Amino acid sequence: MPNHRNVFSSLLSRALSRAVHALWRRAQRAGAVTAECPGPYTFRRIGTGTRLAFPQGTLFGTEWIELGDHCVIGAEVTLTAGMMPDLDLGPDTVLRLGNGVVLGRGSHVVADTAQARVTIGDDVFCGPYVYITSTNHSYDDPHRPIGRQWPRSAPVEIGAGSWLGTGAVVLPGARLGRNVVVAAGSVVRGEVPDHAVVAGAPAKVVRRWDPEGGWRPPLRTPPPVPLPEGITPGQLLALAELDAAGPAASGGEAGRLDTAAGR
């Protein structure tokens, strides 16, 4: 004989679960920050198509923060200008994100002053929990608690097209060139040249692009082949199913996909 109480409890739990998730999805949509719906924040600029996911992390000094167009700011991301809220930081921008910047969940970008600003170039992608700061503790006086000593600050620049892996830390004074790759968990300080890969704590250059000789040391795997323009979902599914059929079959299907895409 079925236990009606257990059946009813199970149905109620499912209904409550669906309701909670539906409400949370609505909250995420309503709580997102955009140029059209800035919520309680007064950014110096929020570009077209830029969105800060809900819930946001700590946000203050937004009057000195500029966000470019089509940026994707993940949930629980902290963006701050100044060492604390309610400071007058002057007329200049303190924290600037270029167009197309992506900040992964839980990342922190902390800018101190206009003299120690943080500038992130266009199309910089950051994984989750990246930490970028233009201010850091000092420990000059061995007799005072480190947290009570005046911090050191220096501007930070991250060049366009760079990629920062999960958990990377960028310290005051760092200047990253264009298309720099920062390996996950690395701690970066100082200057990094264009088209370099850095890794470690402290981060060191482990690979660089040479215009004459290519990557040094050479890459271990061939570059990925991009999908043809105009590919349909059905063609993509068919291509995935052919992966296990061997190179000959995949090559034939790739030719048909090129034809379908007008190549």
mmCIF file of C-alpha atoms in Angstrom:
data_model
loop_
_atom_site.group_PDB
_atom_site.id
_atom_site.type_symbol
_atom_site.label_atom_id
_atom_site.label_comp_id
_atom_site.label_asym_id
_atom_site.label_seq_id
_atom_site.Cartn_x
_atom_site.Cartn_y
_atom_site.Cartn_z
ATOM 1 C CA MET A 1 0.000 0.000 0.000
ATOM 2 C CA PRO A 2 1.538 3.343 -1.029
ATOM 3 C CA ASN A 3 2.526 5.842 1.611
ATOM 4 C CA HIS A 4 0.456 8.871 0.608
ATOM 5 C CA ARG A 5 2.292 11.120 3.056
ATOM 6 C CA ASN A 6 5.673 10.411 1.433
ATOM 7 C CA VAL A 7 4.194 10.884 -2.060
ATOM 8 C CA PHE A 8 2.659 14.230 -1.071
ATOM 9 C CA SER A 9 5.922 15.356 0.586
ATOM 10 C CA SER A 10 7.900 14.483 -2.533
ATOM 11 C CA LEU A 11 5.499 16.376 -4.802
ATOM 12 C CA LEU A 12 5.575 19.392 -2.482
ATOM 13 C CA SER A 13 9.384 19.398 -2.395
ATOM 14 C CA ARG A 14 9.534 19.307 -6.194
ATOM 15 C CA ALA A 15 7.053 22.135 -6.505
ATOM 16 C CA LEU A 16 8.971 24.250 -3.990
ATOM 17 C CA SER A 17 12.240 23.518 -5.770
ATOM 18 C CA ARG A 18 10.817 24.623 -9.113
ATOM 19 C CA ALA A 19 9.360 27.766 -7.526
ATOM 20 C CA VAL A 20 12.637 28.706 -5.857
ATOM 21 C CA HIS A 21 14.597 28.227 -9.076
ATOM 22 C CA ALA A 22 12.032 30.198 -11.079
ATOM 23 C CA LEU A 23 12.198 33.083 -8.584
ATOM 24 C CA TRP A 24 15.992 33.025 -8.646
ATOM 25 C CA ARG A 25 16.035 33.203 -12.461
ATOM 26 C CA ARG A 26 13.704 36.193 -12.288
ATOM 27 C CA ALA A 27 15.943 37.821 -9.674
ATOM 28 C CA GLN A 28 18.992 37.260 -11.882
ATOM 29 C CA ARG A 29 17.270 38.948 -14.821
ATOM 30 C CA ALA A 30 15.883 41.824 -12.757
ATOM 31 C CA GLY A 31 19.079 42.354 -10.748
ATOM 32 C CA ALA A 32 21.491 42.522 -13.693
ATOM 33 C CA VAL A 33 23.103 45.942 -14.188
ATOM 34 C CA THR A 34 23.106 47.496 -17.667
ATOM 35 C CA ALA A 35 23.180 50.996 -19.133
ATOM 36 C CA GLU A 36 19.384 50.917 -19.324
ATOM 37 C CA CYS A 37 18.940 49.448 -15.838
ATOM 38 C CA PRO A 38 21.886 50.622 -13.682
ATOM 39 C CA GLY A 39 20.177 49.821 -10.392
ATOM 40 C CA PRO A 40 21.550 51.857 -7.473
ATOM 41 C CA TYR A 41 24.923 52.490 -9.180
ATOM 42 C CA THR A 42 26.169 55.601 -10.968
ATOM 43 C CA PHE A 43 28.942 54.470 -13.283
ATOM 44 C CA ARG A 44 30.869 57.057 -15.248
ATOM 45 C CA ARG A 45 29.979 54.977 -18.296
ATOM 46 C CA ILE A 46 28.352 51.639 -19.068
ATOM 47 C CA GLY A 47 28.736 50.766 -22.723
ATOM 48 C CA THR A 48 26.140 49.352 -25.085
ATOM 49 C CA GLY A 49 25.476 45.664 -24.499
ATOM 50 C CA THR A 50 27.468 45.518 -21.250
ATOM 51 C CA ARG A 51 25.934 43.490 -18.431
ATOM 52 C CA LEU A 52 26.900 42.876 -14.802
ATOM 53 C CA ALA A 53 25.373 39.597 -13.674
ATOM 54 C CA PHE A 54 23.364 39.359 -10.455
ATOM 55 C CA PRO A 55 24.346 39.117 -7.682
ATOM 56 C CA GLN A 56 27.114 41.681 -8.011
ATOM 57 C CA GLY A 57 30.107 41.695 -5.718
ATOM 58 C CA THR A 58 31.335 44.824 -3.941
ATOM 59 C CA LEU A 59 30.882 47.946 -6.083
ATOM 60 C CA PHE A 60 31.960 51.383 -4.927
ATOM 61 C CA GLY A 61 33.566 54.443 -6.472
ATOM 62 C CA THR A 62 31.489 53.699 -9.566
ATOM 63 C CA GLU A 63 31.529 57.403 -10.517
ATOM 64 C CA TRP A 64 35.196 56.816 -11.486
ATOM 65 C CA ILE A 65 34.635 53.512 -13.319
ATOM 66 C CA GLU A 66 34.168 53.223 -17.093
ATOM 67 C CA LEU A 67 32.921 50.011 -18.705
ATOM 68 C CA GLY A 68 33.232 49.632 -22.487
ATOM 69 C CA ASP A 69 30.756 48.137 -24.925
ATOM 70 C CA HIS A 70 29.668 44.485 -24.840
ATOM 71 C CA CYS A 71 31.474 43.570 -21.624
ATOM 72 C CA VAL A 72 30.419 40.459 -19.709
ATOM 73 C CA ILE A 73 30.864 40.842 -15.934
ATOM 74 C CA GLY A 74 30.164 37.595 -14.096
ATOM 75 C CA ALA A 75 28.312 37.130 -10.830
ATOM 76 C CA GLU A 76 29.955 38.231 -7.574
ATOM 77 C CA VAL A 77 32.578 40.335 -9.363
ATOM 78 C CA THR A 78 34.043 43.208 -7.321
ATOM 79 C CA LEU A 79 34.860 46.524 -9.024
ATOM 80 C CA THR A 80 36.163 49.317 -6.795
ATOM 81 C CA ALA A 81 37.756 52.732 -7.263
ATOM 82 C CA GLY A 82 39.423 54.151 -4.169
ATOM 83 C CA MET A 83 40.491 52.456 -0.964
ATOM 84 C CA MET A 84 37.033 52.873 0.567
ATOM 85 C CA PRO A 85 33.601 54.224 -0.368
ATOM 86 C CA ASP A 86 32.637 57.922 -0.384
ATOM 87 C CA LEU A 87 36.034 59.308 -1.386
ATOM 88 C CA ASP A 88 36.506 62.166 -3.847
ATOM 89 C CA LEU A 89 38.962 60.786 -6.393
ATOM 90 C CA GLY A 90 39.097 63.854 -8.618
ATOM 91 C CA PRO A 91 38.042 64.402 -12.230
ATOM 92 C CA ASP A 92 39.799 61.479 -13.942
ATOM 93 C CA THR A 93 38.755 57.880 -14.509
ATOM 94 C CA VAL A 94 40.355 55.465 -12.050
ATOM 95 C CA LEU A 95 39.219 52.098 -13.467
ATOM 96 C CA ARG A 96 38.608 51.569 -17.177
ATOM 97 C CA LEU A 97 37.522 48.400 -18.999
ATOM 98 C CA GLY A 98 37.746 48.385 -22.791
ATOM 99 C CA ASN A 99 35.224 46.911 -25.196
ATOM 100 C CA GLY A 100 34.438 43.208 -25.082
ATOM 101 C CA VAL A 101 36.082 42.526 -21.710
ATOM 102 C CA VAL A 102 35.021 39.355 -19.880
ATOM 103 C CA LEU A 103 35.471 39.020 -16.104
ATOM 104 C CA GLY A 104 34.744 35.568 -14.707
ATOM 105 C CA ARG A 105 32.722 34.846 -11.587
ATOM 106 C CA GLY A 106 34.205 36.076 -8.320
ATOM 107 C CA SER A 107 36.937 38.190 -9.913
ATOM 108 C CA HIS A 108 38.182 41.385 -8.228
ATOM 109 C CA VAL A 109 39.468 44.544 -9.920
ATOM 110 C CA VAL A 110 40.675 47.097 -7.359
ATOM 111 C CA ALA A 111 41.939 50.518 -8.478
ATOM 112 C CA ASP A 112 43.390 53.005 -5.993
ATOM 113 C CA THR A 113 43.577 56.512 -7.469
ATOM 114 C CA ALA A 114 43.890 58.265 -10.827
ATOM 115 C CA GLN A 115 47.674 58.092 -10.342
ATOM 116 C CA ALA A 116 47.430 54.359 -9.671
ATOM 117 C CA ARG A 117 44.653 53.500 -12.085
ATOM 118 C CA VAL A 118 43.770 50.157 -13.637
ATOM 119 C CA THR A 119 43.334 50.024 -17.411
ATOM 120 C CA ILE A 120 42.151 46.848 -19.128
ATOM 121 C CA GLY A 121 42.283 46.828 -22.942
ATOM 122 C CA ASP A 122 39.732 45.592 -25.457
ATOM 123 C CA ASP A 123 38.820 41.901 -25.653
ATOM 124 C CA VAL A 124 40.633 40.864 -22.471
ATOM 125 C CA PHE A 125 39.205 37.605 -21.119
ATOM 126 C CA CYS A 126 39.575 36.648 -17.451
ATOM 127 C CA GLY A 127 38.662 33.305 -15.951
ATOM 128 C CA PRO A 128 36.957 32.970 -12.557
ATOM 129 C CA TYR A 129 38.491 34.454 -9.403
ATOM 130 C CA VAL A 130 41.095 36.632 -11.089
ATOM 131 C CA TYR A 131 42.494 39.404 -8.843
ATOM 132 C CA ILE A 132 43.812 42.645 -10.358
ATOM 133 C CA THR A 133 44.928 45.439 -8.020
ATOM 134 C CA SER A 134 46.883 48.682 -8.180
ATOM 135 C CA THR A 135 47.372 48.798 -4.392
ATOM 136 C CA ASN A 136 49.119 46.351 -2.079
ATOM 137 C CA HIS A 137 50.244 46.143 1.533
ATOM 138 C CA SER A 138 53.692 47.265 2.656
ATOM 139 C CA TYR A 139 55.837 45.989 5.507
ATOM 140 C CA ASP A 140 58.614 48.597 5.827
ATOM 141 C CA ASP A 141 58.159 49.014 9.582
ATOM 142 C CA PRO A 142 58.869 45.692 11.319
ATOM 143 C CA HIS A 143 57.214 46.930 14.536
ATOM 144 C CA ARG A 144 53.759 47.797 13.184
ATOM 145 C CA PRO A 145 51.072 45.386 12.003
ATOM 146 C CA ILE A 146 51.305 45.039 8.221
ATOM 147 C CA GLY A 147 47.619 45.781 7.791
ATOM 148 C CA ARG A 148 48.086 49.180 9.520
ATOM 149 C CA GLN A 149 50.962 50.369 7.314
ATOM 150 C CA TRP A 150 50.314 52.697 4.389
ATOM 151 C CA PRO A 151 50.030 50.604 1.200
ATOM 152 C CA ARG A 152 52.072 50.916 -1.969
ATOM 153 C CA SER A 153 50.277 51.780 -5.206
ATOM 154 C CA ALA A 154 51.210 51.823 -8.892
ATOM 155 C CA PRO A 155 49.182 51.823 -12.128
ATOM 156 C CA VAL A 156 48.270 48.557 -13.841
ATOM 157 C CA GLU A 157 47.814 48.070 -17.595
ATOM 158 C CA ILE A 158 46.595 44.907 -19.323
ATOM 159 C CA GLY A 159 46.988 44.943 -23.085
ATOM 160 C CA ALA A 160 44.198 44.224 -25.542
ATOM 161 C CA GLY A 161 43.480 40.627 -26.461
ATOM 162 C CA SER A 162 45.059 39.099 -23.356
ATOM 163 C CA TRP A 163 43.831 36.031 -21.488
ATOM 164 C CA LEU A 164 44.122 35.621 -17.699
ATOM 165 C CA GLY A 165 43.543 32.108 -16.371
ATOM 166 C CA THR A 166 41.584 31.133 -13.289
ATOM 167 C CA GLY A 167 42.999 32.500 -10.041
ATOM 168 C CA ALA A 168 45.641 34.708 -11.665
ATOM 169 C CA VAL A 169 46.846 37.681 -9.588
ATOM 170 C CA VAL A 170 48.101 40.927 -11.156
ATOM 171 C CA LEU A 171 49.979 43.183 -8.717
ATOM 172 C CA PRO A 172 50.577 46.955 -8.684
ATOM 173 C CA GLY A 173 52.902 48.234 -11.391
ATOM 174 C CA ALA A 174 52.257 45.323 -13.757
ATOM 175 C CA ARG A 175 52.162 46.176 -17.464
ATOM 176 C CA LEU A 176 51.030 43.388 -19.754
ATOM 177 C CA GLY A 177 51.421 43.751 -23.502
ATOM 178 C CA ARG A 178 48.982 42.699 -26.220
ATOM 179 C CA ASN A 179 47.734 39.112 -26.496
ATOM 180 C CA VAL A 180 49.477 37.949 -23.330
ATOM 181 C CA VAL A 181 48.487 34.622 -21.777
ATOM 182 C CA VAL A 182 48.680 34.383 -17.980
ATOM 183 C CA ALA A 183 48.528 30.798 -16.766
ATOM 184 C CA ALA A 184 46.045 29.866 -14.052
ATOM 185 C CA GLY A 185 47.256 30.659 -10.548
ATOM 186 C CA SER A 186 50.125 32.891 -11.678
ATOM 187 C CA VAL A 187 51.229 36.028 -9.799
ATOM 188 C CA VAL A 188 52.273 38.795 -12.211
ATOM 189 C CA ARG A 189 54.366 41.848 -11.473
ATOM 190 C CA GLY A 190 56.537 44.027 -13.683
ATOM 191 C CA GLU A 191 56.396 44.192 -17.480
ATOM 192 C CA VAL A 192 55.331 41.390 -19.816
ATOM 193 C CA PRO A 193 56.044 41.784 -23.555
ATOM 194 C CA ASP A 194 53.494 41.382 -26.328
ATOM 195 C CA HIS A 195 52.554 37.845 -27.407
ATOM 196 C CA ALA A 196 54.069 36.121 -24.393
ATOM 197 C CA VAL A 197 52.913 33.295 -22.122
ATOM 198 C CA VAL A 198 53.760 33.672 -18.432
ATOM 199 C CA ALA A 199 53.349 31.172 -15.616
ATOM 200 C CA GLY A 200 54.330 30.723 -11.995
ATOM 201 C CA ALA A 201 54.572 32.737 -8.792
ATOM 202 C CA PRO A 202 56.252 35.036 -9.512
ATOM 203 C CA ALA A 203 55.274 34.679 -13.158
ATOM 204 C CA LYS A 204 58.023 34.194 -15.735
ATOM 205 C CA VAL A 205 57.897 34.118 -19.524
ATOM 206 C CA VAL A 206 57.701 30.490 -20.667
ATOM 207 C CA ARG A 207 56.880 31.048 -24.354
ATOM 208 C CA ARG A 208 57.097 33.966 -26.811
ATOM 209 C CA TRP A 209 56.113 34.680 -30.383
ATOM 210 C CA ASP A 210 58.997 35.400 -32.741
ATOM 211 C CA PRO A 211 57.835 37.093 -35.984
ATOM 212 C CA GLU A 212 60.436 35.131 -37.967
ATOM 213 C CA GLY A 213 60.449 31.766 -36.225
ATOM 214 C CA GLY A 214 56.959 31.567 -34.694
ATOM 215 C CA TRP A 215 56.406 30.364 -31.154
ATOM 216 C CA ARG A 216 59.522 29.629 -29.096
ATOM 217 C CA PRO A 217 59.513 27.003 -27.743
ATOM 218 C CA PRO A 218 57.194 25.527 -30.394
ATOM 219 C CA LEU A 219 53.594 24.704 -29.512
ATOM 220 C CA ARG A 220 53.041 21.039 -28.664
ATOM 221 C CA THR A 221 49.686 20.705 -30.454
ATOM 222 C CA PRO A 222 48.447 21.911 -33.856
ATOM 223 C CA PRO A 223 46.155 24.937 -33.930
ATOM 224 C CA PRO A 224 42.429 24.174 -33.783
ATOM 225 C CA VAL A 225 40.516 24.335 -37.065
ATOM 226 C CA PRO A 226 37.690 26.901 -36.885
ATOM 227 C CA LEU A 227 34.200 25.892 -37.907
ATOM 228 C CA PRO A 228 33.081 27.082 -41.339
ATOM 229 C CA GLU A 229 30.893 30.147 -41.397
ATOM 230 C CA GLY A 230 27.219 29.388 -41.913
ATOM 231 C CA ILE A 231 27.324 25.902 -40.390
ATOM 232 C CA THR A 232 23.936 24.710 -39.140
ATOM 233 C CA PRO A 233 23.270 22.908 -35.836
ATOM 234 C CA GLY A 234 22.391 19.736 -37.764
ATOM 235 C CA GLN A 235 25.690 19.815 -39.646
ATOM 236 C CA LEU A 236 27.584 20.410 -36.431
ATOM 237 C CA LEU A 237 25.890 17.394 -34.815
ATOM 238 C CA ALA A 238 26.703 15.243 -37.833
ATOM 239 C CA LEU A 239 30.341 16.311 -37.680
ATOM 240 C CA ALA A 240 30.544 15.430 -33.985
ATOM 241 C CA GLU A 241 29.075 11.980 -34.662
ATOM 242 C CA LEU A 242 31.701 11.368 -37.359
ATOM 243 C CA ASP A 243 34.630 12.022 -35.028
ATOM 244 C CA ALA A 244 34.670 8.369 -34.013
ATOM 245 C CA ALA A 245 34.444 7.167 -37.613
ATOM 246 C CA GLY A 246 38.036 7.977 -38.501
ATOM 247 C CA PRO A 247 39.924 10.690 -40.404
ATOM 248 C CA ALA A 248 38.647 9.656 -43.850
ATOM 249 C CA ALA A 249 34.997 9.984 -42.928
ATOM 250 C CA SER A 250 35.588 13.211 -41.038
ATOM 251 C CA GLY A 251 37.497 14.646 -43.964
ATOM 252 C CA GLY A 252 34.659 13.877 -46.343
ATOM 253 C CA GLU A 253 32.128 15.457 -44.046
ATOM 254 C CA ALA A 254 34.345 18.535 -43.627
ATOM 255 C CA GLY A 255 34.339 18.912 -47.403
ATOM 256 C CA ARG A 256 30.555 18.766 -47.482
ATOM 257 C CA LEU A 257 30.398 21.358 -44.680
ATOM 258 C CA ASP A 258 32.665 23.681 -46.641
ATOM 259 C CA THR A 259 30.408 23.273 -49.653
ATOM 260 C CA ALA A 260 27.298 23.998 -47.555
ATOM 261 C CA ALA A 261 28.967 27.110 -46.173
ATOM 262 C CA GLY A 262 29.698 28.364 -49.686
ATOM 263 C CA ARG A 263 33.465 27.757 -49.645
#
